[in-house]
Short mmCIF file of C-alpha atoms in Angstrom, two decimals:
data_model
loop_
_atom_site.label_atom_id
_atom_site.label_comp_id
_atom_site.label_asym_id
_atom_site.label_seq_id
_atom_site.Cartn_x
_atom_site.Cartn_y
_atom_site.Cartn_z
CA UNK F 1 -4.37 -16.42 13.07
CA UNK F 2 -4.94 -16.92 16.79
CA UNK F 3 -1.97 -19.30 17.00
CA UNK F 4 0.45 -17.08 15.07
CA UNK F 5 3.96 -16.86 16.47
CA UNK F 6 6.45 -14.02 16.24
CA UNK F 7 8.40 -13.96 12.96
CA UNK F 8 11.93 -12.54 13.04
CA UNK F 9 13.74 -11.64 9.81
CA UNK F 10 17.15 -10.12 10.44
CA UNK F 11 16.59 -7.22 12.81
CA UNK F 12 12.88 -6.95 11.97
CA UNK F 13 10.32 -8.41 14.36
CA UNK F 14 6.79 -9.19 13.20
CA UNK F 15 4.44 -9.73 16.11
CA UNK F 16 1.16 -11.68 16.01
CA UNK F 17 -1.82 -9.44 15.29
CA UNK F 18 -3.50 -10.17 18.62
CA UNK F 19 -0.40 -9.63 20.79
CA UNK F 20 -1.27 -6.77 23.16
CA UNK F 21 2.17 -6.37 24.76
CA UNK F 22 3.54 -2.83 24.45
CA UNK F 23 7.25 -2.84 23.66
CA UNK F 24 9.78 -0.13 24.44
CA UNK F 25 9.52 0.92 20.80
CA UNK F 26 5.72 1.21 21.08
CA UNK F 27 6.14 3.43 24.12
CA UNK F 28 8.72 5.53 22.28
CA UNK F 29 6.35 6.00 19.32
CA UNK F 30 3.55 6.95 21.73
CA UNK F 31 5.77 9.52 23.41
CA UNK F 32 7.43 11.01 20.32
CA UNK F 33 4.63 10.82 17.74
CA UNK F 34 1.50 11.01 19.91
CA UNK F 35 2.68 13.18 22.84
CA UNK F 36 1.65 10.38 25.20
CA UNK F 37 3.18 9.92 28.61
CA UNK F 38 1.52 8.37 31.67
CA UNK F 39 1.04 11.86 33.11
CA UNK F 40 -0.36 13.33 29.88
CA UNK F 41 -2.65 10.34 29.43
CA UNK F 42 -4.14 10.79 32.90
CA UNK F 43 -4.67 14.53 32.42
CA UNK F 44 -6.13 14.19 28.92
CA UNK F 45 -8.56 11.46 29.93
CA UNK F 46 -9.80 13.61 32.79
CA UNK F 47 -10.19 16.70 30.57
CA UNK F 48 -12.05 14.90 27.76
CA UNK F 49 -14.36 13.14 30.21
CA UNK F 50 -15.21 16.50 31.73
CA UNK F 51 -15.87 18.02 28.29
CA UNK F 52 -18.17 15.13 27.41
CA UNK F 53 -20.01 15.20 30.72
CA UNK F 54 -20.61 18.95 30.54
CA UNK F 55 -22.30 18.91 27.12
CA UNK F 56 -25.87 17.75 26.48
CA UNK F 57 -25.76 17.41 22.70
CA UNK F 58 -25.05 13.68 22.62
CA UNK F 59 -24.33 10.78 24.95
CA UNK F 60 -20.84 9.35 24.66
CA UNK F 61 -18.98 6.42 26.07
CA UNK F 62 -16.45 7.72 28.57
CA UNK F 63 -14.45 4.62 29.43
CA UNK F 64 -10.68 4.89 29.01
CA UNK F 65 -10.36 2.28 26.26
CA UNK F 66 -12.86 4.07 24.04
CA UNK F 67 -11.45 7.54 24.66
CA UNK F 68 -7.88 6.43 24.04
CA UNK F 69 -8.86 5.46 20.50
CA UNK F 70 -9.57 9.11 19.82
CA UNK F 71 -6.86 10.66 21.98
CA UNK F 72 -4.12 8.63 20.32
CA UNK F 73 -5.56 9.30 16.89
CA UNK F 74 -5.52 13.05 17.61
CA UNK F 75 -2.15 13.06 19.39
CA UNK F 76 -3.65 13.92 22.77
CA UNK F 77 -5.09 17.23 21.61
CA UNK F 78 -8.21 17.37 23.80
CA UNK F 79 -10.12 19.86 21.65
CA UNK F 80 -9.55 17.84 18.46
CA UNK F 81 -10.39 14.65 20.33
CA UNK F 82 -13.72 16.05 21.53
CA UNK F 83 -14.58 17.28 18.03
CA UNK F 84 -13.78 13.90 16.49
CA UNK F 85 -15.93 12.06 19.03
CA UNK F 86 -18.80 14.47 18.33
CA UNK F 87 -18.36 14.08 14.55
CA UNK F 88 -18.22 10.30 14.96
CA UNK F 89 -21.62 10.29 16.66
CA UNK F 90 -23.06 12.77 14.13
CA UNK F 91 -21.96 10.51 11.29
CA UNK F 92 -23.39 7.50 13.09
CA UNK F 93 -26.75 9.26 13.48
CA UNK F 94 -26.81 10.25 9.80
CA UNK F 95 -25.72 6.81 8.57
CA UNK F 96 -27.14 4.16 10.93
CA UNK F 97 -26.95 1.44 8.27
CA UNK F 98 -23.15 1.66 8.35
CA UNK F 99 -23.14 0.77 12.07
CA UNK F 100 -25.19 -2.42 12.36
CA UNK F 101 -24.76 -5.27 14.79
CA UNK F 102 -22.56 -8.00 13.25
CA UNK F 103 -25.46 -10.46 12.96
CA UNK F 104 -27.28 -8.00 10.70
CA UNK F 105 -24.57 -8.22 8.03
CA UNK F 106 -23.21 -11.71 8.64
CA UNK F 107 -23.52 -12.49 4.92
CA UNK F 108 -21.23 -9.56 4.08
CA UNK F 109 -18.72 -10.44 6.80
CA UNK F 110 -18.50 -14.07 5.69
CA UNK F 111 -17.64 -12.96 2.15
CA UNK F 112 -14.15 -12.17 3.51
CA UNK F 113 -13.95 -8.95 1.54
CA UNK F 114 -11.99 -7.60 4.50
CA UNK F 115 -9.52 -9.40 6.73
CA UNK F 116 -6.20 -9.05 8.51
CA UNK F 117 -2.92 -10.81 7.99
CA UNK F 118 -1.94 -12.87 11.07
CA UNK F 119 1.14 -10.70 11.71
CA UNK F 120 1.86 -7.00 12.05
CA UNK F 121 4.56 -5.40 9.95
CA UNK F 122 7.94 -4.65 11.53
CA UNK F 123 6.64 -1.28 12.74
CA UNK F 124 3.82 -2.89 14.71
CA UNK F 125 1.08 -1.87 12.29
CA UNK F 126 -1.95 -4.09 11.66
CA UNK F 127 -2.15 -5.20 8.01
CA UNK F 128 -5.71 -4.82 6.73
CA UNK F 129 -6.45 -6.65 3.47
CA UNK F 130 -9.30 -5.51 1.20
CA UNK F 131 -10.43 -7.59 -1.78
CA UNK F 132 -13.28 -5.67 -3.47
CA UNK F 133 -13.79 -8.37 -6.11
CA UNK F 134 -15.28 -10.61 -3.39
CA UNK F 135 -18.18 -8.18 -3.12
CA UNK F 136 -21.16 -10.05 -4.57
CA UNK F 137 -23.29 -7.21 -5.86
CA UNK F 138 -26.46 -9.32 -5.91
CA UNK F 139 -26.17 -10.33 -2.26
CA UNK F 140 -24.42 -7.45 -0.48
CA UNK F 141 -25.71 -3.88 -0.61
CA UNK F 142 -23.35 -0.92 -0.75
CA UNK F 143 -24.18 0.01 2.85
CA UNK F 144 -23.41 -3.54 4.00
CA UNK F 145 -20.18 -3.49 1.98
CA UNK F 146 -19.06 -0.34 3.85
CA UNK F 147 -20.41 -1.56 7.20
CA UNK F 148 -18.46 -4.82 6.95
CA UNK F 149 -15.24 -2.91 6.38
CA UNK F 150 -16.00 -0.68 9.35
CA UNK F 151 -16.69 -3.61 11.69
CA UNK F 152 -13.64 -5.64 10.64
CA UNK F 153 -11.36 -2.63 11.09
CA UNK F 154 -12.79 -2.05 14.55
CA UNK F 155 -12.06 -5.63 15.58
CA UNK F 156 -8.47 -4.83 16.62
CA UNK F 157 -9.01 -1.18 17.50
CA UNK F 158 -9.13 -1.63 21.27
CA UNK F 159 -5.64 -3.14 21.14
CA UNK F 160 -3.22 -0.43 22.32
CA UNK F 161 -0.60 -1.69 19.84
CA UNK F 162 -3.00 -0.83 17.01
CA UNK F 163 -3.97 2.50 18.54
CA UNK F 164 -0.33 3.56 18.80
CA UNK F 165 1.12 2.17 15.57
CA UNK F 166 -1.95 2.25 13.35
CA UNK F 167 -3.05 0.34 10.26
CA UNK F 168 -1.62 -0.24 6.83
CA UNK F 169 -3.66 -1.64 3.98
CA UNK F 170 -3.27 -4.05 1.10
CA UNK F 171 -5.95 -3.09 -1.39
CA UNK F 172 -6.07 -5.99 -3.82
CA UNK F 173 -7.84 -5.14 -7.08
CA UNK F 174 -7.52 -8.57 -8.67
CA UNK F 175 -10.90 -9.26 -10.30
CA UNK F 176 -12.24 -5.73 -9.69
CA UNK F 177 -14.85 -5.17 -12.40
CA UNK F 178 -16.72 -2.37 -14.10
CA UNK F 179 -19.81 -3.47 -12.16
CA UNK F 180 -17.96 -2.94 -8.87
CA UNK F 181 -16.86 0.49 -10.04
CA UNK F 182 -20.42 1.47 -11.03
CA UNK F 183 -21.62 0.56 -7.54
CA UNK F 184 -19.27 2.99 -5.80
CA UNK F 185 -19.13 5.85 -8.28
CA UNK F 186 -22.16 7.93 -7.30
CA UNK F 187 -21.15 11.15 -5.49
CA UNK F 188 -23.20 10.22 -2.41
CA UNK F 189 -21.53 6.83 -2.08
CA UNK F 190 -18.03 8.17 -2.67
CA UNK F 191 -18.56 10.89 -0.04
CA UNK F 192 -19.88 8.34 2.48
CA UNK F 193 -16.81 6.13 2.05
CA UNK F 194 -14.18 8.88 2.07
CA UNK F 195 -15.75 10.66 5.04
CA UNK F 196 -15.74 7.46 7.09
CA UNK F 197 -12.18 6.57 6.09
CA UNK F 198 -10.68 9.97 6.84
CA UNK F 199 -12.62 11.68 9.57
CA UNK F 200 -14.98 9.37 11.42
CA UNK F 201 -12.95 6.25 12.17
CA UNK F 202 -10.60 6.77 15.14
CA UNK F 203 -7.44 5.09 13.92
CA UNK F 204 -4.05 5.99 12.50
CA UNK F 205 -4.08 5.16 8.80
CA UNK F 206 -0.44 5.00 7.71
CA UNK F 207 -0.33 3.72 4.13
CA UNK F 208 -2.24 1.57 1.63
CA UNK F 209 -0.56 -0.49 -1.05
CA UNK F 210 -2.76 -1.01 -4.11
CA UNK F 211 -1.81 -4.26 -5.86
CA UNK F 212 -3.01 -6.14 -8.94
CA UNK F 213 -3.93 -2.80 -10.41
CA UNK F 214 -5.33 -2.17 -13.88
CA UNK F 215 -6.95 0.84 -15.60
CA UNK F 216 -10.16 0.51 -13.56
CA UNK F 217 -8.09 0.98 -10.40
CA UNK F 218 -6.87 4.31 -11.69
CA UNK F 219 -10.45 5.28 -12.51
CA UNK F 220 -11.58 4.35 -9.00
CA UNK F 221 -8.77 6.32 -7.42
CA UNK F 222 -9.53 9.33 -9.64
CA UNK F 223 -13.07 9.28 -8.25
CA UNK F 224 -11.91 9.07 -4.64
CA UNK F 225 -8.79 11.20 -4.93
CA UNK F 226 -10.35 14.69 -5.09
CA UNK F 227 -12.29 13.96 -1.88
CA UNK F 228 -9.24 12.74 0.01
CA UNK F 229 -7.17 15.07 2.11
CA UNK F 230 -3.67 15.56 0.75
CA UNK F 231 -2.09 13.68 3.65
CA UNK F 232 -4.41 10.70 3.12
CA UNK F 233 -4.03 10.81 -0.67
CA UNK F 234 -0.23 10.77 -0.39
CA UNK F 235 -0.43 7.59 1.69
CA UNK F 236 -2.03 5.56 -1.09
CA UNK F 237 0.68 3.81 -3.12
CA UNK F 238 -0.38 2.29 -6.44
CA UNK F 239 2.14 -0.48 -7.05
CA UNK F 240 0.78 -1.83 -10.30
CA UNK F 241 0.73 -5.49 -11.30
CA UNK F 242 4.20 -6.52 -10.08
CA UNK F 243 3.48 -8.16 -6.71
CA UNK F 244 7.18 -8.30 -5.86
CA UNK F 245 7.20 -4.51 -5.66
CA UNK F 246 5.30 -4.85 -2.37
CA UNK F 247 8.26 -6.76 -0.91
CA UNK F 248 10.11 -3.44 -0.65
CA UNK F 249 7.68 -2.57 2.15
CA UNK F 250 6.39 -5.88 3.55
CA UNK F 251 8.60 -8.90 4.12
CA UNK F 252 7.61 -12.03 2.13
CA UNK F 253 7.94 -13.99 5.39
CA UNK F 254 4.57 -12.62 6.57
CA UNK F 255 2.82 -12.61 3.18
CA UNK F 256 0.80 -15.48 1.67
CA UNK F 257 1.81 -17.19 -1.61
CA UNK F 258 -0.70 -15.11 -3.60
CA UNK F 259 1.61 -12.16 -2.89
CA UNK F 260 4.71 -14.26 -3.55
CA UNK F 261 5.21 -14.71 0.18
CA UNK F 262 6.22 -17.76 2.17
CA UNK F 263 3.64 -17.69 4.97
CA UNK F 264 0.91 -20.32 4.69
CA UNK F 265 -2.27 -18.51 5.70
CA UNK F 266 -5.43 -20.64 5.56
CA UNK F 267 -8.71 -18.97 4.66
CA UNK F 268 -10.35 -18.22 7.98
CA UNK F 269 -13.59 -16.84 9.40
CA UNK F 270 -11.92 -16.04 12.72
CA UNK F 271 -12.47 -12.29 12.56
CA UNK F 272 -16.08 -12.76 11.45
CA UNK F 273 -16.74 -15.21 14.25
CA UNK F 274 -15.02 -12.91 16.72
CA UNK F 275 -17.31 -10.07 15.66
CA UNK F 276 -20.40 -12.25 15.96
CA UNK F 277 -19.27 -13.29 19.42
CA UNK F 278 -19.09 -9.59 20.37
CA UNK F 279 -22.72 -8.90 19.44
CA UNK F 280 -23.45 -7.68 22.97
CA UNK F 281 -20.59 -5.20 22.77
CA UNK F 282 -21.96 -3.65 19.58
CA UNK F 283 -25.48 -3.55 21.03
CA UNK F 284 -23.99 -1.69 24.00
CA UNK F 285 -22.33 0.79 21.63
CA UNK F 286 -25.68 1.49 19.99
CA UNK F 287 -26.94 3.02 23.24
CA UNK F 288 -24.68 6.03 22.72
CA UNK F 289 -24.91 8.94 20.33
CA UNK F 290 -27.45 11.62 19.51
CA UNK F 291 -31.00 11.45 20.85
CA UNK F 292 -29.93 8.96 23.52
CA UNK F 293 -30.62 11.03 26.65
#
């Protein structure tokens, strides 16, 4: 993954996941879709920092990299940005088990339930792969299952390319069982997951492609669907069992053979190891939030 090289197919360019270079197209998307210009960025950062410094409800990080996660997610609306930061810390206070240090859930991370493809799609979006069937119910609790997904998604979140262009998902339901469904179907657990996905994680979620689907997939989506906002719900595409249908959206040149692609992608623990190497960063993050003054 670290050694991935740019893949060009016709007029479509697929950059390596960890490439942090902002292209002219990235800057155009930032300007047109996010209302971001150098001048607006400077003003918005100053305004949000002032709003955070003037309140005494919670202690927030105020560095530019952290704040830009939220500003870009909320299209540089300072009021919405402040509210999302506050709600993020409220959620973190109410659900501390979903925000552990990586070493605390190493077993869940090494299960490779969550990972990224080595390349972005042609629109610069990170491709986040979820394989729920790898969730060993005897070894990984529900909280650790959710926490692992949260940590892996955050791994590329400080990259401005990700902040601007967002994520897309491949939700692979191959091997998803009734036991997996039972472990997510309680109202409390469904609410925890949907709240985190929609409102508490500062990223642009663009679309998720559900593949290797079967009737249980429909049941799972019927449980989640009513709690999803219409915009989010409309971005979940159930493609069924024909893997080639995904090729309408993602080029086979960046997909592994299991999705009828041509890219050889070895099983890797790179993201997990990267998270473990950032233990100090996550410990630093834990100093912020409610009751931290």
